[in-house]
PDB file of C-alpha atoms in Angstrom:
ATOM      1  CA  UNK B 405      12.645 -14.429   3.569  1.00 49.00           C
ATOM      2  CA  UNK B 406      11.174 -12.306   6.235  1.00 47.00           C
ATOM      3  CA  UNK B 407      14.161 -10.849   7.338  1.00 48.00           C
ATOM      4  CA  UNK B 408      14.770  -9.652   3.702  1.00 47.00           C
ATOM      5  CA  UNK B 409      11.250  -8.011   3.925  1.00 48.00           C
ATOM      6  CA  UNK B 410      12.235  -6.282   7.545  1.00 46.00           C
ATOM      7  CA  UNK B 411      15.658  -5.308   6.174  1.00 43.00           C
ATOM      8  CA  UNK B 412      14.275  -3.765   2.541  1.00 46.00           C
ATOM      9  CA  UNK B 413      10.880  -2.122   5.349  1.00 46.00           C
ATOM     10  CA  UNK B 414      14.481  -0.679   7.113  1.00 45.00           C
ATOM     11  CA  UNK B 415      16.046   0.762   4.219  1.00 41.00           C
ATOM     12  CA  UNK B 416      12.772   2.171   2.668  1.00 44.00           C
ATOM     13  CA  UNK B 417      12.250   3.808   5.533  1.00 45.00           C
ATOM     14  CA  UNK B 418      15.785   5.384   6.128  1.00 40.00           C
ATOM     15  CA  UNK B 419      15.046   6.746   2.569  1.00 43.00           C
ATOM     16  CA  UNK B 420      12.169   7.942   3.317  1.00 45.00           C
ATOM     17  CA  UNK B 421      12.900   9.806   6.244  1.00 40.00           C
ATOM     18  CA  UNK B 422      15.966  11.433   4.523  1.00 36.00           C
ATOM     19  CA  UNK B 423      13.239  12.401   1.487  1.00 38.00           C
ATOM     20  CA  UNK B 424      11.088  14.021   4.224  1.00 40.00           C
ATOM     21  CA  UNK B 425      13.904  15.603   5.767  1.00 34.00           C
ATOM     22  CA  UNK B 426      15.108  17.230   2.867  1.00 36.00           C
ATOM     23  CA  UNK B 427      11.305  18.534   1.638  1.00 36.00           C
ATOM     24  CA  UNK B 428      11.047  19.208   5.570  1.00 38.00           C
ATOM     25  CA  UNK B 429      13.912  21.865   5.172  1.00 39.00           C
ATOM     26  CA  UNK B 430      12.855  23.590   2.479  1.00 38.00           C
ATOM     27  CA  UNK B 431      11.157  27.219   2.046  1.00 37.00           C
ATOM     28  CA  UNK B 432       7.289  27.111   1.011  1.00 43.00           C
ATOM     29  CA  UNK B 433       7.714  28.733  -1.745  1.00 41.00           C
ATOM     30  CA  UNK B 434      10.296  26.199  -3.274  1.00 41.00           C
ATOM     31  CA  UNK B 435       8.528  23.386  -1.979  1.00 44.00           C
ATOM     32  CA  UNK B 436       5.619  23.947  -4.588  1.00 47.00           C
ATOM     33  CA  UNK B 437       8.661  23.123  -7.622  1.00 46.00           C
ATOM     34  CA  UNK B 438      10.021  19.948  -5.595  1.00 41.00           C
ATOM     35  CA  UNK B 439      10.898  17.109  -7.664  1.00 40.00           C
ATOM     36  CA  UNK B 440      10.374  14.933  -4.839  1.00 43.00           C
ATOM     37  CA  UNK B 441       7.268  12.645  -6.473  1.00 49.00           C
ATOM     38  CA  UNK B 442       4.299  12.131  -4.116  1.00 59.00           C
ATOM     39  CA  UNK B 443       3.996   8.522  -4.625  1.00 65.00           C
ATOM     40  CA  UNK B 444       0.990   8.174  -1.932  1.00 74.00           C
ATOM     41  CA  UNK B 445      -1.661  10.353  -3.377  1.00 82.00           C
ATOM     42  CA  UNK B 446      -2.451   7.564  -5.797  1.00 86.00           C
ATOM     43  CA  UNK B 447      -3.640   5.880  -2.916  1.00 89.00           C
ATOM     44  CA  UNK B 448      -6.088   8.121  -0.994  1.00 93.00           C
ATOM     45  CA  UNK B 449      -9.702   6.596  -1.715  1.00 95.00           C
ATOM     46  CA  UNK B 450     -11.760   3.517  -1.207  1.00 97.00           C
ATOM     47  CA  UNK B 451     -10.693   0.551  -3.165  1.00 96.00           C
ATOM     48  CA  UNK B 452     -12.807  -2.497  -2.696  1.00 96.00           C
ATOM     49  CA  UNK B 453     -11.808  -6.612  -3.922  1.00 92.00           C
ATOM     50  CA  UNK B 454     -14.475  -9.648  -3.594  1.00 89.00           C
ATOM     51  CA  UNK B 455     -12.362 -12.391  -2.401  1.00 86.00           C
ATOM     52  CA  UNK B 456     -14.980 -15.008  -4.629  1.00 83.00           C
ATOM     53  CA  UNK B 457     -13.733 -13.493  -7.642  1.00 82.00           C
ATOM     54  CA  UNK B 458     -10.448 -15.000  -7.042  1.00 82.00           C
ATOM     55  CA  UNK B 459     -10.405 -18.831  -6.952  1.00 83.00           C
ATOM     56  CA  UNK B 460      -7.042 -18.979  -4.968  1.00 82.00           C
ATOM     57  CA  UNK B 461      -8.591 -17.761  -1.939  1.00 83.00           C
ATOM     58  CA  UNK B 462     -11.848 -19.208  -2.828  1.00 77.00           C
ATOM     59  CA  UNK B 463      -9.876 -22.901  -2.183  1.00 80.00           C
ATOM     60  CA  UNK B 464      -8.841 -21.169   1.368  1.00 83.00           C
ATOM     61  CA  UNK B 465     -11.871 -20.755   2.413  1.00 81.00           C
ATOM     62  CA  UNK B 466     -11.374 -16.926   2.310  1.00 82.00           C
ATOM     63  CA  UNK B 467     -14.159 -15.309   1.185  1.00 85.00           C
ATOM     64  CA  UNK B 468     -16.026 -11.999   1.431  1.00 88.00           C
ATOM     65  CA  UNK B 469     -15.574  -8.497   0.460  1.00 91.00           C
ATOM     66  CA  UNK B 470     -12.327  -6.691   1.676  1.00 92.00           C
ATOM     67  CA  UNK B 471     -12.501  -2.618   1.350  1.00 95.00           C
ATOM     68  CA  UNK B 472      -9.276  -1.133   2.022  1.00 95.00           C
ATOM     69  CA  UNK B 473      -9.559   3.079   2.714  1.00 96.00           C
ATOM     70  CA  UNK B 474      -6.216   4.886   2.561  1.00 94.00           C
ATOM     71  CA  UNK B 475      -6.257   8.396   4.012  1.00 93.00           C
ATOM     72  CA  UNK B 476      -4.238  11.225   2.876  1.00 90.00           C
ATOM     73  CA  UNK B 477      -2.544  11.165   6.271  1.00 90.00           C
ATOM     74  CA  UNK B 478      -1.003   7.851   5.761  1.00 90.00           C
ATOM     75  CA  UNK B 479      -3.035   5.531   7.783  1.00 92.00           C
ATOM     76  CA  UNK B 480      -5.219   2.740   6.190  1.00 93.00           C
ATOM     77  CA  UNK B 481      -7.950   1.516   7.947  1.00 95.00           C
ATOM     78  CA  UNK B 482      -9.187  -2.051   6.513  1.00 93.00           C
ATOM     79  CA  UNK B 483     -12.943  -3.805   6.438  1.00 94.00           C
ATOM     80  CA  UNK B 484     -14.262  -7.261   5.672  1.00 89.00           C
ATOM     81  CA  UNK B 485     -17.656  -7.539   4.873  1.00 88.00           C
ATOM     82  CA  UNK B 486     -18.398  -3.985   6.421  1.00 89.00           C
ATOM     83  CA  UNK B 487     -16.824  -4.782   9.827  1.00 91.00           C
ATOM     84  CA  UNK B 488     -13.967  -2.522  10.683  1.00 94.00           C
ATOM     85  CA  UNK B 489     -10.326  -5.108  10.362  1.00 92.00           C
ATOM     86  CA  UNK B 490      -7.298  -2.916  11.197  1.00 92.00           C
ATOM     87  CA  UNK B 491      -5.740   0.317  10.819  1.00 94.00           C
ATOM     88  CA  UNK B 492      -1.788   0.676   9.692  1.00 92.00           C
ATOM     89  CA  UNK B 493       0.146   3.296   8.497  1.00 92.00           C
ATOM     90  CA  UNK B 494       1.369   2.869   4.836  1.00 90.00           C
ATOM     91  CA  UNK B 495       3.993   4.580   2.503  1.00 87.00           C
ATOM     92  CA  UNK B 496       4.833   4.163  -0.749  1.00 88.00           C
ATOM     93  CA  UNK B 497       8.340   4.158  -2.907  1.00 87.00           C
ATOM     94  CA  UNK B 498       8.038   4.044  -6.704  1.00 86.00           C
ATOM     95  CA  UNK B 499       7.372   0.279  -7.121  1.00 90.00           C
ATOM     96  CA  UNK B 500       7.250  -0.629  -2.863  1.00 93.00           C
ATOM     97  CA  UNK B 501       3.883  -0.484  -0.743  1.00 93.00           C
ATOM     98  CA  UNK B 502       4.803  -0.750   2.733  1.00 93.00           C
ATOM     99  CA  UNK B 503       2.345  -1.356   5.369  1.00 92.00           C
ATOM    100  CA  UNK B 504       3.062  -0.538   8.828  1.00 92.00           C
ATOM    101  CA  UNK B 505       1.133  -1.887  11.773  1.00 90.00           C
ATOM    102  CA  UNK B 506      -0.079  -0.596  14.856  1.00 88.00           C
ATOM    103  CA  UNK B 507       2.981  -2.934  16.691  1.00 90.00           C
ATOM    104  CA  UNK B 508       5.562  -1.174  14.658  1.00 89.00           C
ATOM    105  CA  UNK B 509       6.061  -4.545  12.286  1.00 92.00           C
ATOM    106  CA  UNK B 510       6.400  -3.757   8.603  1.00 93.00           C
ATOM    107  CA  UNK B 511       5.075  -5.576   5.277  1.00 94.00           C
ATOM    108  CA  UNK B 512       6.575  -4.998   2.179  1.00 95.00           C
ATOM    109  CA  UNK B 513       4.864  -5.754  -1.309  1.00 95.00           C
ATOM    110  CA  UNK B 514       5.246  -4.752  -4.539  1.00 96.00           C
ATOM    111  CA  UNK B 515       2.238  -2.329  -6.515  1.00 95.00           C
ATOM    112  CA  UNK B 516       0.607  -1.510  -9.371  1.00 95.00           C
ATOM    113  CA  UNK B 517      -2.208   0.674 -10.123  1.00 93.00           C
ATOM    114  CA  UNK B 518      -3.604   0.843 -13.897  1.00 93.00           C
ATOM    115  CA  UNK B 519      -3.215   3.415 -16.232  1.00 92.00           C
ATOM    116  CA  UNK B 520      -6.349   5.012 -15.752  1.00 93.00           C
ATOM    117  CA  UNK B 521      -6.471   4.287 -11.621  1.00 91.00           C
ATOM    118  CA  UNK B 522      -9.205   1.743 -11.670  1.00 95.00           C
ATOM    119  CA  UNK B 523      -6.992  -0.725 -10.457  1.00 95.00           C
ATOM    120  CA  UNK B 524      -4.555  -2.032  -7.922  1.00 95.00           C
ATOM    121  CA  UNK B 525      -2.820  -4.893  -8.305  1.00 95.00           C
ATOM    122  CA  UNK B 526      -0.490  -6.554  -5.047  1.00 94.00           C
ATOM    123  CA  UNK B 527       2.066  -9.177  -5.890  1.00 95.00           C
ATOM    124  CA  UNK B 528       4.773 -10.470  -3.198  1.00 95.00           C
ATOM    125  CA  UNK B 529       8.459  -9.242  -3.582  1.00 95.00           C
ATOM    126  CA  UNK B 530       9.510 -12.096  -6.024  1.00 95.00           C
ATOM    127  CA  UNK B 531       6.511 -10.859  -8.723  1.00 94.00           C
ATOM    128  CA  UNK B 532       4.029 -13.487  -7.612  1.00 93.00           C
ATOM    129  CA  UNK B 533       0.071 -12.126  -7.962  1.00 92.00           C
ATOM    130  CA  UNK B 534      -1.835 -11.680  -4.204  1.00 92.00           C
ATOM    131  CA  UNK B 535      -4.950  -9.252  -4.555  1.00 91.00           C
ATOM    132  CA  UNK B 536      -6.120  -6.791  -7.052  1.00 93.00           C
ATOM    133  CA  UNK B 537      -8.460  -3.853  -6.012  1.00 95.00           C
ATOM    134  CA  UNK B 538     -11.064  -1.921  -7.474  1.00 95.00           C
ATOM    135  CA  UNK B 539     -11.230   2.044  -6.833  1.00 96.00           C
ATOM    136  CA  UNK B 540     -15.022   2.570  -5.492  1.00 95.00           C
ATOM    137  CA  UNK B 541     -14.568   6.241  -4.465  1.00 88.00           C
TER     138      UNK B 541
END
């Protein structure tokens, strides 16, 4: 399963790099009319999840409030109970969310943002729910 995740991450990275090269090659005049969608902008902001609201995590002894700050530059900073935990690079493509660790490791999940943009749900690649965040900023 991990090999599938890494393979999918690699394929998506190559696709995103290819799209980036195509977009970069456009003139500034035509860049504003590009048909390439920027899925990342929906993530920018602060999202919060209280693990105590999810019995699945409480049963595992995981508690506390997780905060994820998605920045415009593709950086994600995570906090647990107010303490900084990790920093990742991130990008999204269609329904896939890819987090890249400082060591170069990548994790691929599915995501869905609510119609009103107030909640962000993550699922594994088989569609099994993992966590739901609420947008706070």
